[in-house]
Amino acid sequence: MPDIIHLLPDSVANQIAAGEVIQRPASVVKELIENALDAESTQISINIKDAGKTLIQVIDNGHGMSETDARMAFERHATSKIIKAEDLFAITTMGFRGEALASVAAISNVELRTKRTDDEIGTSVQISASKVISQEPCSCNTGSNFTVKNLFYNLPARRKFLKSSTTEFRNIIEEVQRTAFSHPEITFILRHNETEIFNLPASNLKQRIINVIGKNKNQNLITVNTETSIINIQGYIGKPEFAKKSTGEQYFFVNRRFMKHPYFYKALMMAYSKILPPDVYPSFYIFLTVNPGTIDVNIHPTKTEVKFENEIAIFQILVAATREALGKFNIAPSLDFNTNTEFQIPVLKKDTEIKMPEIKTDPFYNPFVPDKNSTNQWLSGRSLRDVRNLQNWETLYKNSEQKIEQPSDIETKIQRKAGDKTDIETVQSQTGSFFQYKNKYIMTPVKSGLMLIDQKRAHERILFENYLITLNNRIKIVQKSLYPVIMELVPADFELLNELIPEIQLLGFDIEIFGKNAIVINGSPSELGDTNPVEIIEHFLEIYKNEQNSIGDEINEKIACSLAIASSVNYGKKMTEEEMRNLIDRLFACTTPSYSPDGKPVITILTNEELEKRFKI
């Protein structure tokens, strides 16, 4: 029987490795930028076409490579970052495994043009599917110029499962932003289809955040700076009043490497726990500096997960540092020297007589001897309003007591108003049979028991079906705003919204492009009422990005679902009986009233049998 174990060819092994390292075009951008950073570049330019599916070009002005190094860089596990196994426990570079270029070359057409400072001529290397096509001298600038074309051309299945161009380019923007935050001293330029997206000059961290996210971030940032023997924490956190319903602007870095760490994220949220409601999230840009020997960055192929040696201690320090920064912000209010407030400061003249303040005391006062005039003495220092309130306190609840009904009276009214029509189909026609519990649930008696309706999910279902009808029928209904609102977005969200503007306009939003990464909102759907359209758009974008992971949904359904969830009535809103009746009428007019657009239950019934069991001994 012949042997069946054999070694894989290098080309196949590289494709397998590429499946772990290169997941999408953004992965290529990340690896090439990290190589440029390790080459000590001061300027990095990224050119993208068709969200990276056609072209990814990264140009840097770093050290460059020799002719031999340019060829060796594409071999598996070829690296200049580590030599022995002990080096893995003291990693200070962004890349170290030597898999990136070999993986990229296995699934695309790659050309490298590179030259060192002392060399008179550079080197050009062309590789396709791990096969070297040519290597020859060339004329080029100092540094490296990587050009990656036709990504996944030899893996059509992988290329087929790439997301839309908007989604893939949004991931590229996110990778560039992460690197730009951690290296503000480096100039970054990003272009997509010949359009400049970023042009970030070298600056400090705060200015880099403002240049990336927007000028309005300047008033939102609180400085965090804590140094301990275990870890140093620097960066910025967002003020509570500027928190959003989205989690997009949250970044953790360790030794200038971006990471995802749910445990430390919990520490940040714990610091904000008593300041923000549970469905609102602050922004933060936290940079951790630790001894490289106390962390492990080699536990995930993308190197975005990091293991810490002292996680519990760092957790506590992070909570304390964040609370300290928030405390300083709350205790020390900002001073505005541009106000027109005039302070009246008295001026002493030479002939002004200065008198010591006098305090009247009773040397014969005995606290153990009752004083008949004690009440009058207490009232003597009070205002006339306080005295009247004290005298008339008995009448405070006099009128309200007459209006309070006993539970038995309320139950009688429910039964009398409900009558015999207790079927679900006729619930909405019963007057006076709806009650709100904790401003969250609507209760009404039905034939089989007690029906409870989630008011937010019910509104989501109503809005979803209305929006879906509007989108499918291409009906445009807009309520113009008296004052247009200008909304500034991060580049990734701007690209996403720009693609969805035609569909959003059909839903009743009058939106136009207003310069770079900004839109103007001239109108909004009438159903939103006085709701801030900026908050609705922000919440919509966050939900839509999460909804993109669902499979098989039509674009109209995703948009309708996302906007319905974002614009529905929130928990905590007190509703009148007429509003509850109207909501229930509209809910039971829907095709699927029992479930929200994202599949959560809207209605539940507490049966008569369940109620009776609770009262049995």
JSON list of N, CA and C in Angstrom, two decimals, residues 513-539:
[
{"chain": "A", "resi": 513, "resn": "ILE", "atom": "N", "xyz": [-25.39, 66.34, -0.22]},
{"chain": "A", "resi": 513, "resn": "ILE", "atom": "CA", "xyz": [-23.97, 66.41, 0.13]},
{"chain": "A", "resi": 513, "resn": "ILE", "atom": "C", "xyz": [-23.60, 67.86, 0.38]},
{"chain": "A", "resi": 514, "resn": "PHE", "atom": "N", "xyz": [-22.87, 68.09, 1.48]},
{"chain": "A", "resi": 514, "resn": "PHE", "atom": "CA", "xyz": [-22.50, 69.45, 1.87]},
{"chain": "A", "resi": 514, "resn": "PHE", "atom": "C", "xyz": [-21.01, 69.48, 2.16]},
{"chain": "A", "resi": 515, "resn": "GLY", "atom": "N", "xyz": [-20.22, 69.38, 1.12]},
{"chain": "A", "resi": 515, "resn": "GLY", "atom": "CA", "xyz": [-18.78, 69.41, 1.29]},
{"chain": "A", "resi": 515, "resn": "GLY", "atom": "C", "xyz": [-18.21, 68.05, 1.63]},
{"chain": "A", "resi": 516, "resn": "LYS", "atom": "N", "xyz": [-16.96, 68.04, 2.08]},
{"chain": "A", "resi": 516, "resn": "LYS", "atom": "CA", "xyz": [-16.25, 66.81, 2.36]},
{"chain": "A", "resi": 516, "resn": "LYS", "atom": "C", "xyz": [-16.72, 66.22, 3.69]},
{"chain": "A", "resi": 517, "resn": "ASN", "atom": "N", "xyz": [-17.20, 64.97, 3.62]},
{"chain": "A", "resi": 517, "resn": "ASN", "atom": "CA", "xyz": [-17.65, 64.22, 4.80]},
{"chain": "A", "resi": 517, "resn": "ASN", "atom": "C", "xyz": [-18.75, 64.93, 5.57]},
{"chain": "A", "resi": 518, "resn": "ALA", "atom": "N", "xyz": [-19.58, 65.68, 4.89]},
{"chain": "A", "resi": 518, "resn": "ALA", "atom": "CA", "xyz": [-20.68, 66.41, 5.55]},
{"chain": "A", "resi": 518, "resn": "ALA", "atom": "C", "xyz": [-21.91, 66.38, 4.68]},
{"chain": "A", "resi": 519, "resn": "ILE", "atom": "N", "xyz": [-23.09, 66.37, 5.32]},
{"chain": "A", "resi": 519, "resn": "ILE", "atom": "CA", "xyz": [-24.37, 66.42, 4.62]},
{"chain": "A", "resi": 519, "resn": "ILE", "atom": "C", "xyz": [-25.22, 67.51, 5.26]},
{"chain": "A", "resi": 520, "resn": "VAL", "atom": "N", "xyz": [-26.24, 67.94, 4.55]},
{"chain": "A", "resi": 520, "resn": "VAL", "atom": "CA", "xyz": [-27.21, 68.89, 5.09]},
{"chain": "A", "resi": 520, "resn": "VAL", "atom": "C", "xyz": [-28.58, 68.22, 5.04]},
{"chain": "A", "resi": 521, "resn": "ILE", "atom": "N", "xyz": [-29.31, 68.26, 6.15]},
{"chain": "A", "resi": 521, "resn": "ILE", "atom": "CA", "xyz": [-30.63, 67.65, 6.26]},
{"chain": "A", "resi": 521, "resn": "ILE", "atom": "C", "xyz": [-31.66, 68.76, 6.15]},
{"chain": "A", "resi": 522, "resn": "ASN", "atom": "N", "xyz": [-32.37, 68.82, 5.03]},
{"chain": "A", "resi": 522, "resn": "ASN", "atom": "CA", "xyz": [-33.38, 69.85, 4.79]},
{"chain": "A", "resi": 522, "resn": "ASN", "atom": "C", "xyz": [-34.77, 69.43, 5.24]},
{"chain": "A", "resi": 523, "resn": "GLY", "atom": "N", "xyz": [-35.00, 68.15, 5.42]},
{"chain": "A", "resi": 523, "resn": "GLY", "atom": "CA", "xyz": [-36.32, 67.66, 5.82]},
{"chain": "A", "resi": 523, "resn": "GLY", "atom": "C", "xyz": [-36.23, 66.24, 6.34]},
{"chain": "A", "resi": 524, "resn": "SER", "atom": "N", "xyz": [-37.27, 65.80, 7.01]},
{"chain": "A", "resi": 524, "resn": "SER", "atom": "CA", "xyz": [-37.31, 64.47, 7.60]},
{"chain": "A", "resi": 524, "resn": "SER", "atom": "C", "xyz": [-38.74, 63.94, 7.56]},
{"chain": "A", "resi": 525, "resn": "PRO", "atom": "N", "xyz": [-38.95, 62.64, 7.75]},
{"chain": "A", "resi": 525, "resn": "PRO", "atom": "CA", "xyz": [-40.30, 62.08, 7.74]},
{"chain": "A", "resi": 525, "resn": "PRO", "atom": "C", "xyz": [-41.19, 62.71, 8.81]},
{"chain": "A", "resi": 526, "resn": "SER", "atom": "N", "xyz": [-42.43, 62.91, 8.50]},
{"chain": "A", "resi": 526, "resn": "SER", "atom": "CA", "xyz": [-43.36, 63.55, 9.44]},
{"chain": "A", "resi": 526, "resn": "SER", "atom": "C", "xyz": [-43.56, 62.71, 10.69]},
{"chain": "A", "resi": 527, "resn": "GLU", "atom": "N", "xyz": [-43.41, 61.39, 10.60]},
{"chain": "A", "resi": 527, "resn": "GLU", "atom": "CA", "xyz": [-43.63, 60.52, 11.75]},
{"chain": "A", "resi": 527, "resn": "GLU", "atom": "C", "xyz": [-42.58, 60.70, 12.84]},
{"chain": "A", "resi": 528, "resn": "LEU", "atom": "N", "xyz": [-41.44, 61.30, 12.51]},
{"chain": "A", "resi": 528, "resn": "LEU", "atom": "CA", "xyz": [-40.40, 61.49, 13.51]},
{"chain": "A", "resi": 528, "resn": "LEU", "atom": "C", "xyz": [-40.75, 62.60, 14.50]},
{"chain": "A", "resi": 529, "resn": "GLY", "atom": "N", "xyz": [-41.66, 63.49, 14.14]},
{"chain": "A", "resi": 529, "resn": "GLY", "atom": "CA", "xyz": [-42.05, 64.57, 15.04]},
{"chain": "A", "resi": 529, "resn": "GLY", "atom": "C", "xyz": [-40.89, 65.49, 15.34]},
{"chain": "A", "resi": 530, "resn": "ASP", "atom": "N", "xyz": [-40.63, 65.72, 16.63]},
{"chain": "A", "resi": 530, "resn": "ASP", "atom": "CA", "xyz": [-39.56, 66.63, 17.05]},
{"chain": "A", "resi": 530, "resn": "ASP", "atom": "C", "xyz": [-38.24, 65.91, 17.29]},
{"chain": "A", "resi": 531, "resn": "THR", "atom": "N", "xyz": [-38.14, 64.66, 16.90]},
{"chain": "A", "resi": 531, "resn": "THR", "atom": "CA", "xyz": [-36.90, 63.91, 17.10]},
{"chain": "A", "resi": 531, "resn": "THR", "atom": "C", "xyz": [-35.76, 64.52, 16.30]},
{"chain": "A", "resi": 532, "resn": "ASN", "atom": "N", "xyz": [-34.58, 64.58, 16.91]},
{"chain": "A", "resi": 532, "resn": "ASN", "atom": "CA", "xyz": [-33.41, 65.13, 16.25]},
{"chain": "A", "resi": 532, "resn": "ASN", "atom": "C", "xyz": [-33.01, 64.25, 15.07]},
{"chain": "A", "resi": 533, "resn": "PRO", "atom": "N", "xyz": [-33.05, 64.76, 13.84]},
{"chain": "A", "resi": 533, "resn": "PRO", "atom": "CA", "xyz": [-32.71, 63.91, 12.68]},
{"chain": "A", "resi": 533, "resn": "PRO", "atom": "C", "xyz": [-31.26, 63.45, 12.68]},
{"chain": "A", "resi": 534, "resn": "VAL", "atom": "N", "xyz": [-30.36, 64.21, 13.30]},
{"chain": "A", "resi": 534, "resn": "VAL", "atom": "CA", "xyz": [-28.95, 63.81, 13.36]},
{"chain": "A", "resi": 534, "resn": "VAL", "atom": "C", "xyz": [-28.81, 62.52, 14.17]},
{"chain": "A", "resi": 535, "resn": "GLU", "atom": "N", "xyz": [-29.49, 62.45, 15.31]},
{"chain": "A", "resi": 535, "resn": "GLU", "atom": "CA", "xyz": [-29.44, 61.23, 16.12]},
{"chain": "A", "resi": 535, "resn": "GLU", "atom": "C", "xyz": [-30.03, 60.04, 15.38]},
{"chain": "A", "resi": 536, "resn": "ILE", "atom": "N", "xyz": [-31.10, 60.29, 14.63]},
{"chain": "A", "resi": 536, "resn": "ILE", "atom": "CA", "xyz": [-31.71, 59.20, 13.86]},
{"chain": "A", "resi": 536, "resn": "ILE", "atom": "C", "xyz": [-30.75, 58.68, 12.81]},
{"chain": "A", "resi": 537, "resn": "ILE", "atom": "N", "xyz": [-30.08, 59.56, 12.09]},
{"chain": "A", "resi": 537, "resn": "ILE", "atom": "CA", "xyz": [-29.14, 59.14, 11.03]},
{"chain": "A", "resi": 537, "resn": "ILE", "atom": "C", "xyz": [-27.98, 58.37, 11.65]},
{"chain": "A", "resi": 538, "resn": "GLU", "atom": "N", "xyz": [-27.44, 58.85, 12.77]},
{"chain": "A", "resi": 538, "resn": "GLU", "atom": "CA", "xyz": [-26.33, 58.16, 13.43]},
{"chain": "A", "resi": 538, "resn": "GLU", "atom": "C", "xyz": [-26.75, 56.75, 13.86]},
{"chain": "A", "resi": 539, "resn": "HIS", "atom": "N", "xyz": [-27.91, 56.66, 14.49]},
{"chain": "A", "resi": 539, "resn": "HIS", "atom": "CA", "xyz": [-28.39, 55.35, 14.95]},
{"chain": "A", "resi": 539, "resn": "HIS", "atom": "C", "xyz": [-28.69, 54.45, 13.76]}
]
